[in-house]
XYZ file of C-alpha atoms in Angstrom:
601
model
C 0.000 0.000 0.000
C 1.753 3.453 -0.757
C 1.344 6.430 1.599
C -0.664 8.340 -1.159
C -3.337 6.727 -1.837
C -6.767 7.464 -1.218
C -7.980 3.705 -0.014
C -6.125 3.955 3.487
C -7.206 2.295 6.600
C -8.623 4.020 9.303
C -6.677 5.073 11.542
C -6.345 1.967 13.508
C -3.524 0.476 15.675
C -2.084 -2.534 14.239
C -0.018 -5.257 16.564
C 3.333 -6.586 15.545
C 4.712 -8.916 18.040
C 5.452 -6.965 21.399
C 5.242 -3.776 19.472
C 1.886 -1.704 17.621
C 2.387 0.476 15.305
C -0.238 3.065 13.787
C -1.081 2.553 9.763
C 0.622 5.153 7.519
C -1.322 8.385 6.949
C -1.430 9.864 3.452
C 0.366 13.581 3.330
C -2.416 14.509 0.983
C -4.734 15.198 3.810
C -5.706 18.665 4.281
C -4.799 20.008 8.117
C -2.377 17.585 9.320
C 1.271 17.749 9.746
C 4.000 15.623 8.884
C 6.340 14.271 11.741
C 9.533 12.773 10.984
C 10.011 9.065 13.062
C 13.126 10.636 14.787
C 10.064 12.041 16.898
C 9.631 9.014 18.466
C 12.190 6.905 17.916
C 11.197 3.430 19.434
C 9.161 2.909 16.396
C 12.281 2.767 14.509
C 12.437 -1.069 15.446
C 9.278 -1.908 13.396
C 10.738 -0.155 10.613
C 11.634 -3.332 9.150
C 8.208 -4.805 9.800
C 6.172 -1.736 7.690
C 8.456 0.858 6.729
C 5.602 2.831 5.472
C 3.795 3.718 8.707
C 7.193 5.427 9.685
C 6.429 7.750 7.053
C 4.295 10.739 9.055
C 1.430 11.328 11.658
C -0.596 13.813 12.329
C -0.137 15.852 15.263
C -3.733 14.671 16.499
C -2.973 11.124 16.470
C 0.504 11.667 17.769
C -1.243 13.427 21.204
C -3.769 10.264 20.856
C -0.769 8.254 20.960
C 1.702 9.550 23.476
C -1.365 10.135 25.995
C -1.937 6.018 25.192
C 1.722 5.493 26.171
C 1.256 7.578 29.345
C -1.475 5.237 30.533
C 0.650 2.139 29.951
C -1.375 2.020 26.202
C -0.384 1.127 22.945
C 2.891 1.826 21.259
C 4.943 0.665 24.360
C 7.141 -2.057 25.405
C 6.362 -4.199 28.036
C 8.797 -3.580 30.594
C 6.814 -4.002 33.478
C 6.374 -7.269 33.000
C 2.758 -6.961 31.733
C 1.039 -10.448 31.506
C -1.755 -8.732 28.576
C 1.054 -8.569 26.177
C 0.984 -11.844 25.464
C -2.473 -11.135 23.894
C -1.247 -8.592 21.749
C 1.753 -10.820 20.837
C -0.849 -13.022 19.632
C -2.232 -10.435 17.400
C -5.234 -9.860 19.483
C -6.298 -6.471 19.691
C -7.363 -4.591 23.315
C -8.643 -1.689 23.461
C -7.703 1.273 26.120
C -10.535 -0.043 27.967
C -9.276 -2.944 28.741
C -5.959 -2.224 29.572
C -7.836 -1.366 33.192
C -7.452 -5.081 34.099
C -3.995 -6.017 32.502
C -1.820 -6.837 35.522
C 1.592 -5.589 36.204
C 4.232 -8.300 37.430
C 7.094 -6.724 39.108
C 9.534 -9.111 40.132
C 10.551 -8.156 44.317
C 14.231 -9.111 44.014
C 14.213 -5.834 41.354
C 11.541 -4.035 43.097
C 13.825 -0.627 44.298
C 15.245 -0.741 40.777
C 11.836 -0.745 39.101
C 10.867 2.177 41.486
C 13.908 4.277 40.929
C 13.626 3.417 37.263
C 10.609 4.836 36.575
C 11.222 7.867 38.758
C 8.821 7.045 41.669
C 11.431 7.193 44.060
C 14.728 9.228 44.499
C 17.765 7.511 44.344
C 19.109 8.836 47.110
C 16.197 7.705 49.411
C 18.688 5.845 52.125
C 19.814 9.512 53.421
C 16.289 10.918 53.497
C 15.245 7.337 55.610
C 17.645 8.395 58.193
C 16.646 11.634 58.767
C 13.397 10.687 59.169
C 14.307 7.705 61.725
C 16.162 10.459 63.497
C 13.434 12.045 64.262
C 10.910 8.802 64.866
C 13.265 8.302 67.752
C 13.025 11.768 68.996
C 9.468 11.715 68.699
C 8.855 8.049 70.336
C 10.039 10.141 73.844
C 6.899 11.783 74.087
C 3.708 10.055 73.703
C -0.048 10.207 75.395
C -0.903 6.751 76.949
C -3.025 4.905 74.660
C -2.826 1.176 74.484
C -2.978 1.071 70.416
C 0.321 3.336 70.390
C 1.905 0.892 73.190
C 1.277 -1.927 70.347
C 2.322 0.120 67.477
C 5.840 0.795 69.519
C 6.008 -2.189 70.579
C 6.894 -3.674 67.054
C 9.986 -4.478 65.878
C 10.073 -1.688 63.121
C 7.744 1.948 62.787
C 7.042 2.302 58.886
C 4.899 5.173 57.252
C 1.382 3.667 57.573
C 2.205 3.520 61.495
C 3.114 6.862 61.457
C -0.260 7.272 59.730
C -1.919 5.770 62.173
C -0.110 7.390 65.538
C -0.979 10.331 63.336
C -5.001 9.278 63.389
C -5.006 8.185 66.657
C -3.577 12.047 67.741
C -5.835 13.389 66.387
C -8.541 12.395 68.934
C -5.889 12.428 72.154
C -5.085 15.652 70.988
C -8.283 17.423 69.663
C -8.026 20.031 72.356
C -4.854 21.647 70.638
C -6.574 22.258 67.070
C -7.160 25.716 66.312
C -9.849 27.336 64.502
C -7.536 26.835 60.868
C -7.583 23.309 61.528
C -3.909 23.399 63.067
C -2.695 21.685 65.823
C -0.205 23.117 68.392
C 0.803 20.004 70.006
C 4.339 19.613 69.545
C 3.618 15.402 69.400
C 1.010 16.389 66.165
C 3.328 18.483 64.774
C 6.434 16.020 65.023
C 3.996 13.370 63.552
C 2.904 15.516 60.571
C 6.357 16.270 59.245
C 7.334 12.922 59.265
C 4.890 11.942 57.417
C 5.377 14.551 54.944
C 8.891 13.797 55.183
C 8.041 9.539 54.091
C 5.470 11.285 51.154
C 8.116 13.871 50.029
C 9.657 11.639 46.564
C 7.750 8.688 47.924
C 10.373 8.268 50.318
C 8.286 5.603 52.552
C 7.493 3.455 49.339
C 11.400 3.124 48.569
C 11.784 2.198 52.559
C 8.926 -0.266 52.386
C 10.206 -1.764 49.613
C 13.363 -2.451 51.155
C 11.947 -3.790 54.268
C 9.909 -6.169 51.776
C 13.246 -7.152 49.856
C 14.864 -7.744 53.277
C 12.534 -9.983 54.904
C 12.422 -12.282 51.340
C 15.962 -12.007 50.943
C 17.143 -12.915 54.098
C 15.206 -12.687 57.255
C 12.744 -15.371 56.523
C 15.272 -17.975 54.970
C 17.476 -17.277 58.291
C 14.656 -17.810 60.124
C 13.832 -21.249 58.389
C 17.757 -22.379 58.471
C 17.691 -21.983 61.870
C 14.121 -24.137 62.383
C 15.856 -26.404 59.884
C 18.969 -26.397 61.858
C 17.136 -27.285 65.235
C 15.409 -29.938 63.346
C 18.235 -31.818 62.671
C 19.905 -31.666 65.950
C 17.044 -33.197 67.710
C 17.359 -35.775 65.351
C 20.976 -36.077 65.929
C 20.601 -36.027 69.548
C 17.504 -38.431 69.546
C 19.753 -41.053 67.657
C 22.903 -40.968 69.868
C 20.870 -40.616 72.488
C 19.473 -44.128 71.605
C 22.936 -45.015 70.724
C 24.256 -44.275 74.466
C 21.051 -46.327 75.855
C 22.284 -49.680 73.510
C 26.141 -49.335 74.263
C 25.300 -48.571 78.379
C 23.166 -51.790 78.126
C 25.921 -53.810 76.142
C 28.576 -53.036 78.669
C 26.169 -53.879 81.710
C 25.652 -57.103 79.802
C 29.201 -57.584 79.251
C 29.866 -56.969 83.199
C 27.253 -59.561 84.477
C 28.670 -62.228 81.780
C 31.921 -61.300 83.493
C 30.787 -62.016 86.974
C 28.863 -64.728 86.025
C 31.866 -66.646 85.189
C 33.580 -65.438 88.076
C 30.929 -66.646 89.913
C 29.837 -63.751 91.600
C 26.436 -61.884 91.541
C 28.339 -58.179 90.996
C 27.261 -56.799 93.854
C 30.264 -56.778 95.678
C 33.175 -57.634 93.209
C 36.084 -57.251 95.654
C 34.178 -58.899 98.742
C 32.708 -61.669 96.634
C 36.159 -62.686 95.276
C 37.849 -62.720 98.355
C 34.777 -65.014 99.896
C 35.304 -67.267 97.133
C 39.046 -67.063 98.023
C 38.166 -68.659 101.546
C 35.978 -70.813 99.689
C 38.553 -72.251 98.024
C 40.347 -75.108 100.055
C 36.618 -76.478 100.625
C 36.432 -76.897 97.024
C 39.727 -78.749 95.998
C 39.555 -80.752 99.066
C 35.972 -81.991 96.964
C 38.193 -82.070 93.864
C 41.283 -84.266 95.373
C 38.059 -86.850 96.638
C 36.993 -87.070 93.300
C 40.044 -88.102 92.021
C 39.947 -91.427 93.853
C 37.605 -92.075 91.387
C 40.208 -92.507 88.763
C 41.730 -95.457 90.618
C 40.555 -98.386 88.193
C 41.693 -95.992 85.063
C 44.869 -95.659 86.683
C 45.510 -99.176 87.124
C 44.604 -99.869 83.269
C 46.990 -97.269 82.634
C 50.188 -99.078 84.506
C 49.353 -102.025 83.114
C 49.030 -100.983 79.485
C 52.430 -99.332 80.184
C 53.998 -102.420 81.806
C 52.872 -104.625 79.071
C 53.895 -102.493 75.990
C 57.158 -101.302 78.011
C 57.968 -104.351 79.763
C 58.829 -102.457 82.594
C 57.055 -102.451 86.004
C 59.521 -100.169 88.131
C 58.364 -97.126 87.713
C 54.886 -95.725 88.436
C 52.886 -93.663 86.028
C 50.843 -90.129 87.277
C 52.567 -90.711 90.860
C 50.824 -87.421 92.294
C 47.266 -88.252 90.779
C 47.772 -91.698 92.651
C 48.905 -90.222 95.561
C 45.533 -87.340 95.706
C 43.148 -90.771 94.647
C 44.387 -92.745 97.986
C 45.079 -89.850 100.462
C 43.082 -86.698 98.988
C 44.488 -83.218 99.038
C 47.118 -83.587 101.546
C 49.932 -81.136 102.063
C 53.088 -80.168 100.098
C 54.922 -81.665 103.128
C 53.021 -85.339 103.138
C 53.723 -85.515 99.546
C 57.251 -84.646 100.027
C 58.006 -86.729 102.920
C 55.543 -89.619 103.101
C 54.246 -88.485 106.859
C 51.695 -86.281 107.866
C 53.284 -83.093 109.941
C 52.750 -82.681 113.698
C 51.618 -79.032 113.172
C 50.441 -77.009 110.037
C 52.094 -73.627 109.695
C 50.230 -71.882 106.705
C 51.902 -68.483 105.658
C 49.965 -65.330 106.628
C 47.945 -64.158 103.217
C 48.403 -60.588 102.514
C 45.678 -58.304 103.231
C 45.177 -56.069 100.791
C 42.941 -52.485 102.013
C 40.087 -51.627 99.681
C 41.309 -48.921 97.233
C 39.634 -44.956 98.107
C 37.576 -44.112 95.845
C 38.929 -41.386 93.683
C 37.284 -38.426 94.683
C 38.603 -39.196 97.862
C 42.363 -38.248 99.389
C 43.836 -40.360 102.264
C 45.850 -37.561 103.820
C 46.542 -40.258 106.641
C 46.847 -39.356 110.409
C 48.613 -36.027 109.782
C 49.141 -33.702 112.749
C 50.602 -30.308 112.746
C 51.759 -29.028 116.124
C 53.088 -25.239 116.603
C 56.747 -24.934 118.088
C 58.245 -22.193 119.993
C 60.931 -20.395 118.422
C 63.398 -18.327 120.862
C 63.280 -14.582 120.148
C 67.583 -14.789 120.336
C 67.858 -17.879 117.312
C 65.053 -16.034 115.814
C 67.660 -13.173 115.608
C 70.507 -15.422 114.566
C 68.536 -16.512 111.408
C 66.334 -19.298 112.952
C 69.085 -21.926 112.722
C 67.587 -23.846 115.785
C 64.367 -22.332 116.328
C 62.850 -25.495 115.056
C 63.180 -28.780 115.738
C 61.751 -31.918 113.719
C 62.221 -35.331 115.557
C 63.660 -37.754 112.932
C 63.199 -40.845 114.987
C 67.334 -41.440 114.414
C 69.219 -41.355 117.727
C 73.256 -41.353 117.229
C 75.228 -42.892 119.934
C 78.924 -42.142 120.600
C 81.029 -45.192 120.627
C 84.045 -45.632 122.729
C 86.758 -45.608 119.696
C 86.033 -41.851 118.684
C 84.288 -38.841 119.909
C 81.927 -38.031 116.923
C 80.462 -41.189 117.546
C 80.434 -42.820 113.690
C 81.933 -46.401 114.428
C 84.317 -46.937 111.376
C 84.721 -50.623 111.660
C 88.661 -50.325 112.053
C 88.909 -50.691 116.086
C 89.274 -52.891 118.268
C 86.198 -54.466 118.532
C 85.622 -57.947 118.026
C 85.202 -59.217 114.704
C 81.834 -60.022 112.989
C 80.736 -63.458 112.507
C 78.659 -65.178 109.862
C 76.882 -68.376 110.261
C 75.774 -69.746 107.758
C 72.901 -72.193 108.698
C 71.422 -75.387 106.335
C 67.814 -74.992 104.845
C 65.065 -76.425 107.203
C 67.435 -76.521 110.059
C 65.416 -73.769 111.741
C 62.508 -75.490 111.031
C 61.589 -78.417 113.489
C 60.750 -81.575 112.618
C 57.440 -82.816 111.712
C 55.953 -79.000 110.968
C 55.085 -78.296 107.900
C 55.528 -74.362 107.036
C 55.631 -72.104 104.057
C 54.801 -73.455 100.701
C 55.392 -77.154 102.426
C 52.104 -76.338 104.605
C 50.156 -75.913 101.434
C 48.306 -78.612 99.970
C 48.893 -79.986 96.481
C 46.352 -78.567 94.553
C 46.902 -74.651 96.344
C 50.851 -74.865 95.751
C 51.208 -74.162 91.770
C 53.825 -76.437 91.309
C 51.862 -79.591 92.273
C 48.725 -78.327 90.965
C 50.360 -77.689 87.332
C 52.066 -81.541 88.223
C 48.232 -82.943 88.921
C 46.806 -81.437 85.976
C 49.376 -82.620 83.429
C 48.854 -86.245 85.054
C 45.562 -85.807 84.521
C 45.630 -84.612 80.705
C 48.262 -87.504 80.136
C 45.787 -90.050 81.487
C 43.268 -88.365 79.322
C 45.209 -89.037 76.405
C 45.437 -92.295 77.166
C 41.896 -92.995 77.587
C 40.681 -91.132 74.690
C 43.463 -93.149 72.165
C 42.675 -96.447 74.224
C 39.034 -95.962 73.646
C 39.483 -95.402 69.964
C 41.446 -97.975 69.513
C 39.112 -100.349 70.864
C 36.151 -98.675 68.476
C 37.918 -99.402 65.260
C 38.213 -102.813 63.296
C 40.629 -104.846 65.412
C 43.169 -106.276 62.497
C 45.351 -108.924 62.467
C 48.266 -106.863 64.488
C 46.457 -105.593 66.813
C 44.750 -109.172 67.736
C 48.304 -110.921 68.079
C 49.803 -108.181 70.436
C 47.519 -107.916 72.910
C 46.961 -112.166 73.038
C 49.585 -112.308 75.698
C 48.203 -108.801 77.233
C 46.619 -109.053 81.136
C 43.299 -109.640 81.866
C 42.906 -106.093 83.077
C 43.579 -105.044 79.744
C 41.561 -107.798 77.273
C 38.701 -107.427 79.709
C 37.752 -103.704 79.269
C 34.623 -102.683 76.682
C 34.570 -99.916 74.709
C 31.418 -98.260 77.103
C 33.725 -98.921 80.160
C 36.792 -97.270 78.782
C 34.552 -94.066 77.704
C 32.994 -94.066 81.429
C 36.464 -93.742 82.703
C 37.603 -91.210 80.462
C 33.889 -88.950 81.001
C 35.073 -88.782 84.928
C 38.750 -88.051 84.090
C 37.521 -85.093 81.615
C 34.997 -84.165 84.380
C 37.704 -84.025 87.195
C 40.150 -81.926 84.819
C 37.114 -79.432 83.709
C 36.671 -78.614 87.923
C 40.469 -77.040 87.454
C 40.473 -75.859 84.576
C 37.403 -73.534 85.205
C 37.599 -69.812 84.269
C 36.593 -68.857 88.015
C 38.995 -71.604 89.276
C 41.779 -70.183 87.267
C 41.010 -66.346 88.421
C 40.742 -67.570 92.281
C 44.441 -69.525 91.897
C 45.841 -66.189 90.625
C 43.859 -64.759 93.764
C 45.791 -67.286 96.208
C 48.738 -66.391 94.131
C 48.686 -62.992 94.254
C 46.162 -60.815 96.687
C 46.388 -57.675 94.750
C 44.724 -59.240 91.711
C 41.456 -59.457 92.952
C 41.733 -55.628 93.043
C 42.619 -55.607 89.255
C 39.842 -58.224 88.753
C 37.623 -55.466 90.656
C 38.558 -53.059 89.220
C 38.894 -54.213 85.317
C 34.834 -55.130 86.067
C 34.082 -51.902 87.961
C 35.249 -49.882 84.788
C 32.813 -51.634 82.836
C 30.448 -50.458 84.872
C 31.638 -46.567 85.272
C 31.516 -46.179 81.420
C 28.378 -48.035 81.040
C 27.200 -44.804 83.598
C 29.577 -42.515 81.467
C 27.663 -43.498 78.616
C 23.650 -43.207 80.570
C 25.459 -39.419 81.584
C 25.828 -38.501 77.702
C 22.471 -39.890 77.238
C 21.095 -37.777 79.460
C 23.198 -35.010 77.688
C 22.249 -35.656 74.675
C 18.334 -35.804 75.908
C 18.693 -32.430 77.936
C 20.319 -30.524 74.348
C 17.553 -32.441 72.577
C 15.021 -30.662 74.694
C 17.127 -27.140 74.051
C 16.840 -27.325 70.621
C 13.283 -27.868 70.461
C 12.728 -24.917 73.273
C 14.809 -23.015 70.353
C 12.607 -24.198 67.497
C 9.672 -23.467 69.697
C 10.760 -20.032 69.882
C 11.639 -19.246 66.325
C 8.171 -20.762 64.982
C 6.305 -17.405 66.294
C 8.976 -14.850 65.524
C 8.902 -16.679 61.493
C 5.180 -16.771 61.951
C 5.035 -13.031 63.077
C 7.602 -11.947 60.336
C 5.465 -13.677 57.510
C 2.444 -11.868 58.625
C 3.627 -8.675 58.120
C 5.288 -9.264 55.262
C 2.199 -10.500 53.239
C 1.262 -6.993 55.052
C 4.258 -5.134 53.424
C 3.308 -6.795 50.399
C -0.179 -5.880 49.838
C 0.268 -2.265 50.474
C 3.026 -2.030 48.011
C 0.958 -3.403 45.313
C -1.877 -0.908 46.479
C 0.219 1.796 46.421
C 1.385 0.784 42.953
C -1.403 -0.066 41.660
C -2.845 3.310 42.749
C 0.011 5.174 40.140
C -1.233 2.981 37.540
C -4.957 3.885 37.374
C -5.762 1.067 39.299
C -4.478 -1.826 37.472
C -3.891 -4.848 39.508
C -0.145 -5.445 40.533
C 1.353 -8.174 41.225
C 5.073 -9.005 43.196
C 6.344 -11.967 41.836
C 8.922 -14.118 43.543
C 7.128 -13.899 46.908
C 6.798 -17.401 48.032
C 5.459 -17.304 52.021
């Protein structure tokens, strides 16, 4: 279509993309002016699109047009985010009319920068805010009592609609100061007044409120929810090694009553139950040397399956285990000698004192008794004004005057006599380790328990011997063997060996092996004690943390419970903040709705 011809369109806006454009206008028409596109140069970018309605406007249509653009019309690029260009990208046309209910989408993150952009606010708003909260503090001093204004200072922050509402709520506490001009001559109304002209003077307060809003998105209320978050997970860390406390305090009170219970003690006690069993003790290897004379008959097939393969009858086999079946657990000395002693002389066990406790200190029988000093050696230096009693005595000898006998007098020369072992000792008294019995002193005991393993070895090879296919061999040897030994049965030979493994069990005990180390040596029954006792202390170590753990579990949920208002509070008024900004907005924009984007409460 060229611009001269008569057939032009009405003057009609037409939509390209983001961007309308108005139809060319003939220059043929009487009473209208040409305007060069320089005028208006955004339209430049449609140029491409339809060069010809670049050509000219009239000055009538150009008003038409700018006063469209001033609205947030036609003609204008979308760059506050209006959602109704999409409509007009889709080639839909909407008429002024309409534009009324076209929203505008600000995004809050850019909300000060769309505000300074479009010259609703000054840039330099942050020195005007300060001035103003200068004087908010000054006038906060002097207030009327009125519960509303205790509230409204109360808050955490004063912001221009609660100025405008200390300012409404004046005006009835102080009614008696307005004059016949409608002035007021209270000093608290007039403080009020000019900061609020002060927020409304370049729209000061909406800059302030829109930082506020911007702060509390940005970073109050995701602090606020970290730390919730935060508490959240500590009571779930506490709750789990607070259960993990409860298990391991229960494992190592397990652990200590398996430990007694093969000690053979209920744990009440530790050191006092040892030492009972201690005293216990002969009782129960005098029950263990009877048993043993239950191992006569094995003994006897022993010798004479030793005689027979050996062809030797001159020396006897397990001598001591013999000796315990006939006589029972008799003393070193009988064993040693053959006769029972005239008198028992047992060597004095050690009595260990129970350990203090160790919050306790034994300061022992300490006594601390003032001395006179002379006032004359008190002079001299104190050289003699006190004197500690050593317990050493020195007496002078008759060779020198010092008194320190030197050995090279004439006194009479020392003698040394040197005396046999067990002269001292009378006869027929057994003493020391002879007046122990066999199975107390360690030597015999290891001697009867390798007797009694050997015999157990015998037994057990004996017995499967017997079990097994006799062959050829093992028919002719034992043709010409005793009676004892072709007479014995399989069941027999494993009864024998059952009470020789039942005998040797009795010693070889856990418990039995703890109370010989007892006998041996008194001060292990405190490291017994005490090696059970720990199990114990960290078994109440570990119920402490627990307890620890349960009393910062309860802390952190005080903490969350505290938090939850304050982020409850602090998203209230910022859906508060955010409605009045879009009112206020909206308000500058003819009332079309505006909407913050971004604001996820």
């Amino acid at each position: 279509m060229r611009a001269g011809s008569s057939s032009s369109p009405p003057f009609q806006p037409v939509p390209i993309g983001r961007w309308r454009l108005l139809p060319p206008i003939p220059p043929s028409q009487p009473g209208r002016r040409h305007v060069a596109p320089w005028l208006y140069p955004s339209l430049l970018i449609g140029r491409k699109a339809w060069p010809a309605g670049l050509i000219a406007f009239g000055l009538a249509e150009l008003r038409e047009w700018c006063s469209a653009i001033g609205r947030g019309g036609v003609g204008r690029r979308d760059r506050e985010g209006e959602s109704g260009s999409g409509a007009a990208a889709g080639g839909m046309q909407v008429s002024p009319q309409d534009y009324q209910n076209v929203p505008i989408d600000i995004q809050t993150g850019k909300l000060l920068d769309w505000l300074v952009d479009r010259r609703h606010c000054n840039l330099k708003w942050q020195s005007q805010v300060l001035v103003i909260r200068e004087k908010i503090n000054a006038a906060i001093q002097d207030m009327p009592e009125n519960e509303e204004i205790k509230q409204l200072l109360a808050g955490a922050y004063l912001h221009y609609f609660h100025c405008l509402r200390i300012v409404e709520i004046l005006k009835g506490t102080e009614a008696s100061t307005k004059n016949l001009f409608g002035r007021y001559s209270s000093q608290r109304m007039k403080d009020w007044q000019e900061i609020v002209f002060l927020y409304e003077k370049e729209n000061t307060y909406l800059a302030e409120l829109a930082s506020l809003l911007v702060r509390s998105i940005s970073y109050e209320i995701p602090s606020l929810k970290k730390q919730i978050s935060r508490c959240q997970q500590a009571q779930q860390d506490f709750a789990r090694r607070e259960e993990e406390c409860q298990l391991g305090a229960a494992e190592l009170r397990e652990r200590f009553f398996t430990s007694c219970k093969q000690y053979g003690i209920t744990g009440d006690n530790v050191r006092q139950e040892l030492l009972a069993l201690v005293k216990d003790l002969p009782s129960s290897l005098s029950e263990i040397g009877a048993g043993a004379s239950a191992l006569s008959e094995a003994i006897e097939l022993y010798q004479a399956c030793v005689e027979f393969v050996c062809e030797s009858s001159e020396e006897l086999v397990v001598p001591l285990l013999r000796h315990v079946g006939k006589r029972g657990n008799t003393t070193v000395y009988e064993w040693r000698t053959g006769f029972q002693p005239l008198r028992v002389e047992r060597p004095e066990v050690e009595e260990v004192p129970e350990q203090p406790k160790e919050d306790t200190i034994d300061w022992g029988d300490f006594r601390l008794e003032p001395t006179r000093v002379d006032d004359g050696a008190a002079a001299d230096g104190g050289a003699q004004g006190e004197e500690i009693d050593w317990g050493i005595t020195l007496e002078p000898g008759p060779q020198q005057d010092d008194g320190i006998d030197w050995g090279d007098g004439e006194s009479e020369e020392a003698q040394i006599t040197v005396l046999e072992a067990g002269t001292e000792v009378p006869e027929g008294v057994a003493s020391g380790s002879d007046a122990l019995t066999l199975l107390e002193n360690s030597e015999t005991r290891s001697q009867f328990i390798d007797e009694l393993m050997e015999l157990e070895l015998f037994l057990s090879q004996r017995l499967v011997e017997m079990e097994e296919e006799a062959d050829i061999v093992a028919v002719s040897q034992f043709q010409l063997a005793p009676a004892v030994l072709q007479g014995q049965t399989s069941a027999h030979v494993g009864s024998l060996l059952a009470t020789t493994r039942a005998l040797l069990g009795q010693l070889c005990t856990r418990s039995m092996q703890h109370l010989f180390m007892i006998l041996a040596s008194p001060r292990y029954v405190d490291r017994v004690s005490e090696l059970l006792r720990q199990k114990l202390k960290q078994a109440e170590l570990l119920l402490a943390k627990k307890e620890m753990m349960s009393q910062k579990r309860q802390e952190a949920l005080a903490e969350q419970g505290a938090l939850e208002p304050k982020l409850d509070r602090l998203l209230e008024k910022t859906k508060e903040l955010q409605k009045l900004i879009e009112a206020d907005i909206s308000k500058r924009y003819s009332g079309r709705p505006v909407n913050l984007m971004g604001v996820s409460l």
